[in-house]
Amino acid sequence: MADGHGLCEAGDATSTPASPPDVSPRLGWKERLRAGLAGTGASLWLVAGLGLLYALRVPLRLCENLAAVTVFLNSLTPKFYVALTGISSLISGLIFIFEWWYFHQHGTSFIEQVSVSHLRPLMGGADSNISEPVSLSSSRQSVTSRQNLSECKVWRNPLNLFRGAEYRRYTWVTGKEPLTYYDMNLSAQDHQTLFTCDTDSLRPSDTVMQKAWRERNPPARIKAAYQALELNNDCATAYVLLAEEEATTIIDAERLFKQALKAGETMYRRSQQCQHQSPQHEAQLRRDTNVLVYIKRRLAMCARKLGRIREAVKIMRDLMKEFPLLTMLNIHENLLESLLELQAYADVQAVLAKYDDISLPKSAAICYTAALLKTRTVSEKFSAETASRRGLSSAEINAVEAIHRAVEFNPHVPKYLLEMKSLILPPEHILKRGDSEAIAYAFFHLQHWKRIEGALNLLQCTWEGTFRMIPYPLEKGHLFYPYPSCTETADRELLPNFHHVSVYPKKELPFFIHFTAGLCSSTAVIALLTHQFPEIMGIFAKSFLSDIFSVFFSICLHSNSLFLHHFPYCLKNSLFCALQISWPSSGTSGSQQWFPFPQGWLYNVLSCHWL
C-alpha cells in the first residue's frame, strides 16, 4: 500500500504542471465571507464586540447602570456576603468532587473534555470543509496513531480459566462477576470465528451450535448444546461448550474434553480426505483443525491444573510440532509456564531462544521469563549494600538490564509480583503492555518468582530504575516503541469495576481540579471570616468593589472623547485589513477575481456608518 500511495503521489506530481492551479470548485461570496470571518480569529471578534458595546452605550445607559450597581453594592449587608461566599463555596466544592470522581473514572477532566468538544468549535476551531495542506508533524502524528492502534489490539489470554469450573465458582463465593460484558462478547466472536464455517448449514447439529455461540444467556447456550448432541452424538463443539460452561470441576471438564477429542479427531480425518474437492471443504478443514487444536490445548491445561505437568508438556510440544503455523494461539506461553513449574530451566531457555526474537511480537511472559532466568543466576547472593560498595558484576548487570527491558515492556507487572497490588482472576482477553496482561502473567507466574530465592528482592531493588531511562514514555521508548496511550481505556473495558486499574504513566491532576479546589477553599475561608467579622469584611468588600467600579467608571467617562474621534476609523481599517488578509487570492490578475464587490465598497459602507 505504501508503494501504491507513492505511485499516486508521483502521478499527481507529474500531472500538476498540465492541470489548472485551482481544481477545487469555486466557492460563492457567502462561503468566502464566512471563511474570511472565521479565519481572522478572536482578535476580530474582540474588536467587533468593543465597537458594538461602544455604539450601544447610550441606548443601554451603561454609565447610569454602573452608578446604580455601585449604589446597590454599597447598601448590601454582611449577611449577603456570607450567603454569597457560602453558596459559592458549596457549588465549587460540588464541582470539585464531581471533577475528582470523573477523573478517576475516565482519566480526564470533564470541564476540559466539554471545552474541547463543544466550546472549541465556537471559539474559532478548524472547519472541516476547508481543506488545508497536511504538514509533516501531522503526518508523523498519524503514523504514531497507527502504531498505537496496532499495539492496542486485544489478544485472547493463552492461560484463560474455565468459566464453569473457575469463574463461576468465584462468583458463587464472592458474589462478584469476574468477567465484563465486553470480554465475554469478544470470546463469543472468537468462538464463532474458530468453530463455525459456511458448511454448517449442511449439518443440523452444526446449525444449532452456530446459534448457540451467538446466544448471550449461558443456560440457553447449554440447552442448545444438548439439542445438538441429540441430533448428532459426535458433535465436538457441543462437548466443548459443555466442558467450558457447565462443568463445575476440572475433572468434569477434562472428561467432556476427552469426549470432544474423540469426535474432533474423527471429523478432522474426514475433512483431510475431502479438503481438495471444493473451497467449502477447505473451510471445513480449517474449522475442524481449530476445533482439534483447541480441544488438545484445553486438555493440556486440565492436566496442568490436576498436577500431571509432564503430560501437559508433552501435549503442548506435540501441538507445536504438528501445527507449527498456529503461533498466533501462543501455545508456547502455556509451555513456558509448565516448564517453570517443572523447574526445567534449560528447556525454558530453549523455548525463549526460539520465540524471544526481534521479528516476533513480545509479551510479558516472554520478557519477564527471560528476566527471571538471568535473575536466577545472581539473586541468591545479591545484596544491595554489597553491590553499592563494589559495583555490579557482569552477570548482575545482565540481570538488571533484563529486568529493565521487561519493566519497559509492561510496567504494571512488578506491583503484582511484589504484592503491592492485590490480584484478581485474569480476564479471557488481555491487552499487551496493559494492566490486564500484567494480571494474567502475575496470576500464574508469581509462584515461580517466589520459588527462586532473592529474585523478588532483586526486582524490588532495580525495577524503578527503568523509569529514569524513559522519562517521557508516551513520546519515546528505549528498547520498544513508545508506550501506547490507549491501554487505560481498553483495560477498563476488560477488567471488572471492583478492580482499580493501574495507569502508566501516572497522570497529573488536571488544571480544573486544582482550580476548583482553590476556589472552594478560598470562598470557604472568606465565608468564615465574613461570619466571624461581619463589619470588617463588609467594609473591606464595599471598599474593594467601590474602587473597582470607580476606576472602570472613570475610564469610561474620560475615554469618551478618545473613542469618538479615533475608534471608528481604527475599527473600520482593522475590519477591512482582516478581511483582505484572510481572503487569499487564487488568481494573479488582482483582487477583483476573488472579492465579490469593488474594493472601496466595504470602506465606504463603514465610513458612512461611523461618520
Coordinates of C-alpha atoms in Angstrom, one line a residue:
M1 CA 0.0 0.0 0.0
A2 CA 2.9 2.3 0.6
D3 CA 4.2 1.7 -2.9
G4 CA 0.8 2.4 -4.4
H5 CA 0.5 5.6 -2.4
G6 CA 3.9 6.7 -3.6
L7 CA 2.9 6.0 -7.2
C8 CA -0.2 8.1 -6.7
E9 CA 1.8 10.9 -5.3
A10 CA 4.3 10.6 -8.2
G11 CA 1.5 10.7 -10.7
D12 CA 0.0 13.8 -9.1
A13 CA 3.4 15.5 -9.1
T14 CA 3.9 14.8 -12.8
S15 CA 0.5 15.9 -13.8
T16 CA 0.5 19.1 -11.8
P17 CA 2.0 21.5 -14.5
A18 CA -0.6 20.4 -17.0
S19 CA -3.5 20.9 -14.7
P20 CA -5.0 24.3 -13.7
P21 CA -3.8 25.8 -10.4
D22 CA -7.1 25.5 -8.7
V23 CA -9.0 22.3 -9.4
S24 CA -11.4 22.6 -6.5
P25 CA -14.9 24.0 -7.0
R26 CA -15.0 27.8 -6.6
L27 CA -16.8 29.0 -3.5
G28 CA -19.6 31.6 -3.6
W29 CA -19.2 35.0 -2.0
K30 CA -21.2 33.9 1.1
E31 CA -18.9 31.0 1.7
R32 CA -15.8 33.2 1.2
L33 CA -17.2 35.8 3.6
R34 CA -17.8 33.1 6.2
A35 CA -14.4 31.6 5.8
G36 CA -12.8 35.0 5.9
L37 CA -14.5 35.9 9.2
A38 CA -13.7 32.6 10.7
G39 CA -10.0 32.9 9.8
T40 CA -9.5 36.3 11.5
G41 CA -9.6 34.7 14.9
A42 CA -10.6 36.0 18.2
S43 CA -9.0 39.5 17.6
L44 CA -11.7 40.5 15.1
W45 CA -14.4 39.3 17.5
L46 CA -12.9 41.3 20.3
V47 CA -12.7 44.5 18.2
A48 CA -16.3 44.0 16.9
G49 CA -17.6 43.4 20.5
L50 CA -15.9 46.6 21.8
G51 CA -17.3 48.5 18.8
L52 CA -20.8 47.2 19.4
L53 CA -20.6 48.0 23.1
Y54 CA -19.4 51.5 22.3
A55 CA -22.2 52.0 19.8
L56 CA -24.9 50.9 22.2
R57 CA -23.5 52.8 25.2
V58 CA -26.3 55.4 25.0
P59 CA -29.3 53.1 24.4
L60 CA -28.1 50.8 27.2
R61 CA -27.3 53.7 29.6
L62 CA -24.1 52.0 30.7
C63 CA -22.9 54.9 32.8
E64 CA -26.2 55.2 34.7
N65 CA -26.4 51.4 35.2
L66 CA -22.8 51.3 36.6
A67 CA -23.6 54.0 39.0
A68 CA -26.8 52.2 40.1
V69 CA -24.8 49.0 40.6
T70 CA -22.3 50.8 42.8
V71 CA -25.0 52.3 45.0
F72 CA -26.7 48.8 45.3
L73 CA -23.4 47.2 46.4
N74 CA -22.8 49.8 49.0
S75 CA -26.2 49.2 50.5
L76 CA -25.7 45.4 51.0
T77 CA -25.3 44.0 54.5
P78 CA -22.7 41.5 55.7
K79 CA -25.3 38.7 55.7
F80 CA -25.5 38.9 51.9
Y81 CA -21.7 38.4 51.6
V82 CA -21.9 35.4 54.0
A83 CA -24.6 33.8 51.9
L84 CA -22.8 34.6 48.7
T85 CA -19.5 33.2 49.7
G86 CA -21.1 30.2 51.4
I87 CA -23.1 29.3 48.3
S88 CA -20.0 29.8 46.1
S89 CA -18.0 27.5 48.3
L90 CA -20.7 24.9 48.2
I91 CA -21.1 25.0 44.4
S92 CA -17.3 25.0 43.8
G93 CA -17.0 22.1 46.3
L94 CA -19.6 20.0 44.4
I95 CA -17.8 20.8 41.1
F96 CA -14.5 19.8 42.7
I97 CA -16.0 16.4 43.9
F98 CA -17.5 15.7 40.5
E99 CA -14.3 16.6 38.7
W100 CA -12.3 14.3 41.0
W101 CA -14.7 11.4 40.5
Y102 CA -14.8 11.9 36.8
F103 CA -11.0 12.0 36.5
H104 CA -10.6 8.7 38.5
Q105 CA -13.4 7.0 36.4
H106 CA -12.4 8.2 32.9
G107 CA -8.9 9.6 33.3
T108 CA -9.7 13.1 32.0
S109 CA -11.3 16.3 33.2
F110 CA -14.9 16.7 32.4
I111 CA -14.6 20.5 32.0
E112 CA -11.7 20.2 29.7
Q113 CA -13.5 17.5 27.7
V114 CA -16.6 19.7 27.3
S115 CA -14.4 22.7 26.4
V116 CA -12.5 20.8 23.7
S117 CA -15.5 19.1 22.2
H118 CA -18.2 21.8 22.4
L119 CA -16.7 25.2 23.1
R120 CA -13.6 25.0 20.9
P121 CA -15.5 24.9 17.6
L122 CA -17.5 28.0 18.7
M123 CA -14.2 29.8 19.6
G124 CA -12.8 29.6 16.1
G125 CA -12.0 25.9 15.7
A126 CA -10.8 24.5 12.3
D127 CA -13.5 24.0 9.7
S128 CA -13.6 20.5 8.2
N129 CA -15.0 21.8 4.9
I130 CA -11.9 24.0 4.3
S131 CA -9.0 21.8 3.1
E132 CA -5.5 22.7 4.4
P133 CA -2.2 21.2 3.4
V134 CA -1.0 18.4 5.6
S135 CA 2.1 19.3 7.5
L136 CA 5.0 17.0 8.4
S137 CA 4.1 17.0 12.0
S138 CA 0.5 15.9 11.3
S139 CA 1.8 13.0 9.2
R140 CA 4.1 11.9 12.0
Q141 CA 1.1 12.0 14.4
S142 CA -0.9 9.8 12.0
V143 CA 2.0 7.3 11.9
T144 CA 2.2 7.3 15.7
S145 CA -1.6 6.8 16.0
R146 CA -1.5 3.9 13.6
Q147 CA 1.3 2.3 15.7
N148 CA -0.7 2.9 18.9
L149 CA -3.8 1.3 17.3
S150 CA -1.7 -1.8 16.3
E151 CA -0.3 -2.1 19.8
C152 CA -3.7 -1.7 21.5
K153 CA -5.0 -4.8 19.8
V154 CA -6.8 -7.1 22.2
W155 CA -5.4 -10.7 22.4
R156 CA -7.0 -13.9 23.7
N157 CA -5.5 -14.9 27.0
P158 CA -3.5 -18.1 26.4
L159 CA -4.0 -19.1 30.0
N160 CA -7.6 -18.2 30.4
L161 CA -9.6 -20.0 33.0
F162 CA -12.7 -22.2 32.7
R163 CA -16.0 -20.4 33.0
G164 CA -17.9 -23.1 34.8
A165 CA -15.1 -24.7 36.9
E166 CA -13.3 -21.5 37.9
Y167 CA -15.1 -18.2 37.1
R168 CA -18.5 -19.3 38.2
R169 CA -17.2 -20.7 41.4
Y170 CA -15.6 -17.4 42.1
T171 CA -19.0 -15.7 41.6
W172 CA -20.7 -18.2 43.9
V173 CA -18.2 -17.5 46.7
T174 CA -17.8 -13.7 46.4
G175 CA -20.9 -12.6 44.6
K176 CA -18.8 -10.6 42.1
E177 CA -18.7 -11.1 38.3
P178 CA -15.0 -11.5 37.3
L179 CA -15.8 -11.1 33.6
T180 CA -17.1 -8.0 31.9
Y181 CA -19.6 -8.0 29.1
Y182 CA -17.0 -6.6 26.7
D183 CA -14.7 -9.5 27.5
M184 CA -17.4 -12.2 27.1
N185 CA -18.6 -10.6 23.8
L186 CA -15.0 -10.9 22.5
S187 CA -15.0 -14.5 23.5
A188 CA -18.3 -15.1 21.6
Q189 CA -16.7 -13.6 18.5
D190 CA -13.7 -15.8 18.9
H191 CA -15.9 -18.9 19.2
Q192 CA -17.8 -18.0 16.1
T193 CA -14.6 -17.5 14.2
L194 CA -12.9 -20.7 15.3
F195 CA -15.9 -23.1 15.5
T196 CA -18.1 -22.1 12.6
C197 CA -17.9 -22.2 8.8
D198 CA -20.0 -21.8 5.7
T199 CA -20.9 -25.5 5.5
D200 CA -22.6 -25.6 8.9
S201 CA -26.0 -25.4 7.2
L202 CA -25.4 -28.9 5.8
R203 CA -25.4 -30.5 9.2
P204 CA -28.3 -29.8 11.7
S205 CA -26.1 -30.1 14.8
D206 CA -23.6 -27.5 13.5
T207 CA -26.5 -25.2 12.6
V208 CA -27.7 -25.4 16.2
M209 CA -24.2 -24.8 17.6
Q210 CA -23.8 -21.8 15.3
K211 CA -26.8 -20.2 17.0
A212 CA -25.5 -21.4 20.4
W213 CA -22.3 -19.4 20.1
R214 CA -24.3 -16.3 19.4
E215 CA -26.5 -16.7 22.4
R216 CA -25.8 -14.4 25.3
N217 CA -27.7 -16.3 28.0
P218 CA -25.5 -19.2 29.4
P219 CA -28.4 -21.5 30.2
A220 CA -29.7 -21.1 26.6
R221 CA -26.2 -22.0 25.3
I222 CA -26.1 -25.1 27.4
K223 CA -29.6 -26.1 26.3
A224 CA -28.6 -25.6 22.6
A225 CA -25.5 -27.8 23.2
Y226 CA -27.7 -30.7 24.4
Q227 CA -30.0 -30.2 21.4
A228 CA -27.0 -30.5 19.1
L229 CA -25.9 -33.7 20.9
E230 CA -29.4 -35.2 20.4
L231 CA -29.1 -34.5 16.7
N232 CA -25.5 -35.8 16.5
N233 CA -23.8 -37.6 19.3
D234 CA -20.4 -36.8 17.8
C235 CA -20.7 -33.0 17.8
A236 CA -17.3 -31.9 19.1
T237 CA -18.2 -28.3 19.6
A238 CA -21.2 -29.2 21.8
Y239 CA -18.9 -31.1 24.1
V240 CA -16.5 -28.1 24.1
L241 CA -19.3 -25.7 25.2
L242 CA -20.4 -28.1 28.0
A243 CA -16.9 -28.5 29.2
E244 CA -16.3 -24.8 29.3
E245 CA -19.5 -23.6 30.9
E246 CA -21.5 -26.4 32.5
A247 CA -18.7 -28.4 34.2
T248 CA -18.2 -27.3 37.8
T249 CA -14.8 -29.0 38.3
I250 CA -11.7 -29.5 36.3
I251 CA -12.2 -33.3 36.4
D252 CA -15.7 -32.9 34.8
A253 CA -14.3 -30.5 32.2
E254 CA -11.5 -33.0 31.3
R255 CA -14.0 -35.8 30.9
L256 CA -16.1 -33.7 28.4
F257 CA -13.0 -32.6 26.6
K258 CA -11.9 -36.2 26.1
Q259 CA -15.3 -36.9 24.5
A260 CA -14.9 -33.9 22.3
L261 CA -11.4 -35.0 21.3
K262 CA -12.7 -38.4 20.1
A263 CA -15.4 -36.7 18.0
G264 CA -13.0 -34.0 16.8
E265 CA -10.3 -36.4 15.6
T266 CA -13.0 -38.3 13.6
M267 CA -14.2 -35.1 11.9
Y268 CA -10.6 -33.9 11.3
R269 CA -9.7 -37.1 9.4
R270 CA -12.8 -36.9 7.3
S271 CA -12.1 -33.3 6.4
Q272 CA -8.5 -34.1 5.4
Q273 CA -9.7 -36.7 2.9
C274 CA -12.1 -34.2 1.2
Q275 CA -10.1 -30.9 1.5
H276 CA -9.2 -30.6 -2.2
Q277 CA -12.7 -31.2 -3.5
S278 CA -14.0 -27.6 -3.1
P279 CA -13.3 -24.3 -1.3
Q280 CA -16.1 -25.2 1.1
H281 CA -14.3 -28.4 2.1
E282 CA -11.1 -26.4 2.7
A283 CA -13.0 -24.0 5.0
Q284 CA -14.4 -27.1 6.8
L285 CA -10.9 -28.4 7.3
R286 CA -9.7 -25.2 8.8
R287 CA -12.7 -25.2 11.2
D288 CA -12.1 -28.8 12.2
T289 CA -8.4 -28.0 12.7
N290 CA -9.2 -25.1 15.0
V291 CA -11.6 -27.3 17.0
L292 CA -9.0 -30.1 17.4
V293 CA -6.2 -27.7 18.4
Y294 CA -8.5 -26.0 20.9
I295 CA -9.5 -29.3 22.5
K296 CA -6.0 -30.6 22.8
R297 CA -4.8 -27.3 24.3
R298 CA -7.6 -27.3 26.9
L299 CA -6.8 -31.0 27.8
A300 CA -3.2 -29.9 28.4
M301 CA -4.4 -27.1 30.7
C302 CA -6.6 -29.6 32.6
A303 CA -3.6 -31.9 33.0
R304 CA -1.5 -29.0 34.3
K305 CA -4.2 -28.0 36.8
L306 CA -4.6 -31.5 38.0
G307 CA -0.8 -31.9 38.6
R308 CA 0.1 -34.0 35.6
I309 CA 2.6 -31.5 34.4
R310 CA 4.8 -33.8 32.2
E311 CA 1.7 -35.0 30.4
A312 CA 0.7 -31.4 29.8
V313 CA 4.2 -30.5 28.4
K314 CA 4.1 -33.5 26.0
I315 CA 0.7 -32.5 24.6
M316 CA 1.9 -28.9 24.1
R317 CA 5.1 -30.0 22.4
D318 CA 3.2 -32.3 20.1
L319 CA 0.7 -29.5 19.2
M320 CA 3.6 -27.1 18.4
K321 CA 5.2 -29.8 16.2
E322 CA 2.1 -30.9 14.4
F323 CA 0.7 -27.4 13.8
P324 CA 3.7 -25.0 13.6
L325 CA 1.8 -22.3 11.7
L326 CA -0.6 -21.7 14.6
T327 CA 1.8 -19.4 16.5
M328 CA -1.0 -16.8 16.9
L329 CA -2.5 -19.1 19.6
N330 CA 0.6 -18.5 21.8
I331 CA 0.8 -22.1 22.9
H332 CA 4.5 -21.5 23.8
E333 CA 3.3 -19.4 26.7
N334 CA 1.5 -22.4 28.2
L335 CA 4.6 -24.4 27.6
L336 CA 6.8 -21.9 29.4
E337 CA 4.6 -21.9 32.5
S338 CA 4.5 -25.7 32.7
L339 CA 8.3 -25.9 32.2
L340 CA 8.8 -23.4 35.0
E341 CA 6.6 -25.5 37.3
L342 CA 8.9 -28.5 36.5
Q343 CA 11.9 -26.2 37.1
A344 CA 13.3 -27.3 33.8
Y345 CA 15.1 -24.0 33.2
A346 CA 17.3 -25.3 30.4
D347 CA 14.2 -26.2 28.4
V348 CA 12.7 -22.8 29.2
Q349 CA 15.8 -21.1 27.8
A350 CA 15.5 -23.2 24.7
V351 CA 11.9 -22.1 24.1
L352 CA 12.9 -18.4 24.8
A353 CA 15.7 -18.7 22.2
K354 CA 13.1 -19.6 19.6
Y355 CA 10.3 -17.1 20.5
D356 CA 12.2 -14.2 22.0
D357 CA 13.1 -12.9 18.6
I358 CA 13.1 -9.3 17.3
S359 CA 10.8 -10.2 14.4
L360 CA 8.1 -11.8 16.7
P361 CA 5.6 -10.0 18.9
K362 CA 6.7 -9.8 22.5
S363 CA 4.6 -10.5 25.6
A364 CA 5.0 -10.1 29.3
A365 CA 5.5 -13.8 29.7
I366 CA 8.5 -13.8 27.3
C367 CA 10.2 -10.7 28.7
Y368 CA 9.7 -11.4 32.4
T369 CA 10.6 -15.1 32.0
A370 CA 13.9 -14.1 30.3
A371 CA 14.5 -11.7 33.2
L372 CA 13.7 -14.5 35.7
L373 CA 16.3 -16.8 34.2
K374 CA 19.0 -14.2 34.3
T375 CA 18.0 -13.2 37.8
R376 CA 18.2 -16.8 38.9
T377 CA 22.0 -16.9 38.4
V378 CA 22.7 -13.9 40.7
S379 CA 19.7 -13.4 43.0
E380 CA 20.8 -15.8 45.7
K381 CA 23.9 -13.9 46.6
F382 CA 22.7 -10.4 45.6
S383 CA 22.8 -7.7 48.2
A384 CA 22.0 -4.1 47.6
E385 CA 24.6 -2.8 50.1
T386 CA 27.3 -5.0 48.8
A387 CA 26.6 -4.0 45.2
S388 CA 26.7 -0.3 46.1
R389 CA 30.1 -0.7 47.6
R390 CA 31.8 -2.9 45.0
G391 CA 29.6 -2.3 42.0
L392 CA 27.7 -4.7 39.8
S393 CA 29.3 -7.8 38.2
S394 CA 28.7 -8.6 34.5
A395 CA 26.1 -11.2 35.4
E396 CA 24.3 -8.8 37.7
I397 CA 24.4 -6.1 35.0
N398 CA 22.8 -8.6 32.6
A399 CA 20.1 -9.4 35.1
V400 CA 19.3 -5.7 35.8
E401 CA 19.2 -4.9 32.1
A402 CA 16.8 -7.8 31.6
I403 CA 14.6 -6.5 34.4
H404 CA 14.6 -3.0 32.9
R405 CA 13.7 -4.5 29.5
A406 CA 10.7 -6.4 31.0
V407 CA 9.6 -3.4 33.0
E408 CA 9.7 -1.1 30.0
F409 CA 7.5 -3.6 28.0
N410 CA 4.9 -3.8 30.8
P411 CA 5.4 -1.5 33.8
H412 CA 2.4 -2.9 35.7
V413 CA 3.8 -6.4 36.5
P414 CA 6.2 -5.5 39.3
K415 CA 3.5 -4.2 41.6
Y416 CA 1.7 -7.5 41.4
L417 CA 4.8 -9.6 41.8
L418 CA 5.9 -7.6 44.8
E419 CA 2.3 -7.8 46.1
M420 CA 1.9 -4.1 46.2
K421 CA -1.5 -4.6 44.5
S422 CA -4.0 -7.3 45.0
L423 CA -4.6 -9.9 42.3
I424 CA -7.9 -10.8 40.7
L425 CA -8.9 -13.5 38.3
P426 CA -7.4 -12.8 34.9
P427 CA -9.8 -11.9 32.1
E428 CA -10.3 -14.0 29.0
H429 CA -8.7 -11.3 26.8
I430 CA -5.6 -9.2 27.5
L431 CA -4.1 -6.1 26.2
K432 CA -0.3 -6.3 25.7
R433 CA 1.6 -3.9 27.8
G434 CA -1.5 -3.2 29.8
D435 CA -2.8 -3.9 33.3
S436 CA -4.8 -6.9 32.0
E437 CA -1.7 -8.6 30.7
A438 CA 0.1 -7.9 34.0
I439 CA -2.7 -9.6 36.0
A440 CA -2.7 -12.6 33.7
Y441 CA 1.1 -13.0 34.0
A442 CA 1.4 -12.5 37.7
F443 CA -1.6 -14.8 38.5
F444 CA 0.3 -17.8 37.1
H445 CA 3.9 -16.8 37.4
L446 CA 4.1 -15.2 40.9
Q447 CA 4.8 -18.7 42.4
H448 CA 7.8 -19.1 40.1
W449 CA 9.4 -15.9 41.2
K450 CA 8.8 -16.8 44.9
R451 CA 10.4 -20.2 44.3
I452 CA 13.8 -18.6 43.3
E453 CA 15.4 -17.2 46.4
G454 CA 16.3 -13.5 46.1
A455 CA 14.5 -12.9 42.8
L456 CA 11.8 -10.6 44.2
N457 CA 14.5 -8.8 46.2
L458 CA 16.5 -8.0 43.1
L459 CA 13.3 -7.0 41.3
Q460 CA 12.4 -4.7 44.1
C461 CA 15.8 -3.0 44.1
T462 CA 16.0 -2.4 40.4
W463 CA 12.6 -2.1 38.7
E464 CA 12.0 1.6 39.4
G465 CA 15.3 2.5 37.7
T466 CA 13.6 1.8 34.3
F467 CA 11.6 5.0 34.5
R468 CA 14.8 7.1 34.7
M469 CA 15.8 5.8 31.2
I470 CA 12.4 6.7 29.7
P471 CA 11.3 9.9 31.3
Y472 CA 8.7 10.5 28.6
P473 CA 7.4 7.0 27.8
L474 CA 4.5 8.2 25.6
E475 CA 6.9 10.1 23.3
K476 CA 10.0 8.0 23.1
G477 CA 10.8 4.4 24.2
H478 CA 14.2 2.9 24.9
L479 CA 14.1 -0.8 23.7
F480 CA 10.5 -0.8 22.5
Y481 CA 8.0 1.5 20.8
P482 CA 6.7 4.4 22.9
Y483 CA 4.2 3.2 25.5
P484 CA 0.6 3.3 23.9
S485 CA -1.7 5.8 25.4
C486 CA -4.8 3.7 24.8
T487 CA -4.1 1.0 27.4
E488 CA -6.1 2.6 30.2
T489 CA -9.4 2.8 28.2
A490 CA -9.1 -0.8 26.9
D491 CA -8.2 -2.2 30.3
R492 CA -11.2 -0.5 31.9
E493 CA -13.4 -2.4 29.4
L494 CA -11.6 -5.8 30.0
L495 CA -11.3 -5.6 33.8
P496 CA -14.2 -5.6 36.3
N497 CA -15.4 -2.5 38.1
F498 CA -14.2 -3.6 41.5
H499 CA -10.6 -3.6 40.3
H500 CA -8.6 -0.4 40.5
V501 CA -6.9 -0.2 37.1
S502 CA -3.2 0.5 37.1
V503 CA -2.3 3.6 34.9
Y504 CA 1.0 4.3 33.4
P505 CA 2.4 6.9 33.2
K506 CA 0.7 8.3 36.3
K507 CA -1.5 11.2 35.1
E508 CA -1.1 14.6 36.7
L509 CA -4.3 16.2 38.1
P510 CA -5.9 18.4 35.6
F511 CA -5.9 22.2 36.0
F512 CA -9.6 22.5 36.8
I513 CA -9.3 20.2 39.8
H514 CA -6.6 22.5 41.3
F515 CA -8.7 25.5 40.3
T516 CA -12.0 24.2 41.8
A517 CA -10.1 23.1 44.9
G518 CA -8.6 26.6 45.3
L519 CA -11.9 28.3 44.6
C520 CA -13.7 26.1 47.1
S521 CA -11.1 26.7 49.8
S522 CA -10.8 30.5 49.3
T523 CA -14.6 31.0 49.2
A524 CA -15.0 28.9 52.4
V525 CA -12.3 31.0 54.2
I526 CA -14.0 34.2 53.0
A527 CA -17.4 32.9 54.2
L528 CA -15.9 32.0 57.6
L529 CA -14.2 35.4 58.0
T530 CA -17.3 37.2 57.0
H531 CA -19.4 35.3 59.5
Q532 CA -16.9 35.9 62.3
F533 CA -16.1 39.5 61.5
P534 CA -19.1 40.9 59.6
E535 CA -18.3 44.6 60.0
I536 CA -14.7 44.4 59.0
M537 CA -15.3 42.2 56.0
G538 CA -18.3 44.3 54.9
I539 CA -16.2 47.4 54.9
F540 CA -13.5 45.6 53.0
A541 CA -15.9 44.2 50.4
K542 CA -17.6 47.6 49.9
S543 CA -14.3 49.5 49.5
F544 CA -12.9 46.8 47.2
L545 CA -15.9 46.8 44.9
S546 CA -16.3 50.6 45.0
D547 CA -12.7 51.1 44.0
I548 CA -13.1 48.6 41.0
F549 CA -16.3 50.2 39.8
S550 CA -15.0 53.7 40.3
V551 CA -11.9 53.0 38.2
F552 CA -13.9 51.4 35.5
F553 CA -16.5 54.3 35.6
S554 CA -13.8 56.9 35.3
I555 CA -12.1 55.1 32.4
C556 CA -15.4 55.0 30.5
L557 CA -16.0 58.7 31.1
H558 CA -12.6 60.0 30.3
S559 CA -12.2 57.8 27.2
N560 CA -15.4 59.0 25.6
S561 CA -13.7 61.7 23.5
L562 CA -10.8 59.4 22.5
F563 CA -13.2 56.7 21.3
L564 CA -15.4 59.2 19.5
H565 CA -12.5 60.6 17.4
H566 CA -10.3 57.6 16.8
F567 CA -12.0 54.4 17.5
P568 CA -14.4 54.3 14.4
Y569 CA -11.5 54.7 12.0
C570 CA -9.4 52.1 13.8
L571 CA -12.3 49.6 13.7
K572 CA -13.1 50.3 10.1
N573 CA -9.5 49.9 9.0
S574 CA -8.9 46.7 11.1
L575 CA -12.0 45.1 9.7
F576 CA -11.1 45.8 6.1
C577 CA -7.5 44.7 6.6
A578 CA -8.5 41.5 8.4
L579 CA -10.9 40.6 5.6
Q580 CA -8.3 41.3 3.0
I581 CA -5.7 39.2 4.7
S582 CA -8.0 36.3 5.5
W583 CA -9.3 36.2 1.9
P584 CA -6.4 34.5 0.0
S585 CA -6.2 35.3 -3.7
S586 CA -6.2 32.3 -6.0
G587 CA -5.5 34.3 -9.2
T588 CA -2.8 36.6 -10.5
S589 CA -4.7 39.5 -12.0
G590 CA -5.8 41.4 -9.0
S591 CA -8.3 41.3 -6.2
Q592 CA -11.4 41.7 -8.4
Q593 CA -11.1 38.0 -9.2
W594 CA -11.7 36.9 -5.6
F595 CA -13.6 39.7 -3.9
P596 CA -17.3 39.8 -4.9
F597 CA -17.6 43.6 -4.6
P598 CA -15.4 46.6 -5.5
Q599 CA -12.5 47.3 -3.1
G600 CA -14.0 50.6 -2.0
W601 CA -17.4 49.2 -1.2
L602 CA -16.7 47.9 2.3
Y603 CA -14.6 51.0 3.1
N604 CA -17.5 53.4 2.1
V605 CA -20.1 51.4 4.0
L606 CA -18.0 51.6 7.2
S607 CA -17.3 55.3 6.7
C608 CA -20.9 56.2 6.2
H609 CA -21.9 54.2 9.3
W610 CA -19.4 55.9 11.6
L611 CA -19.4 59.4 10.1

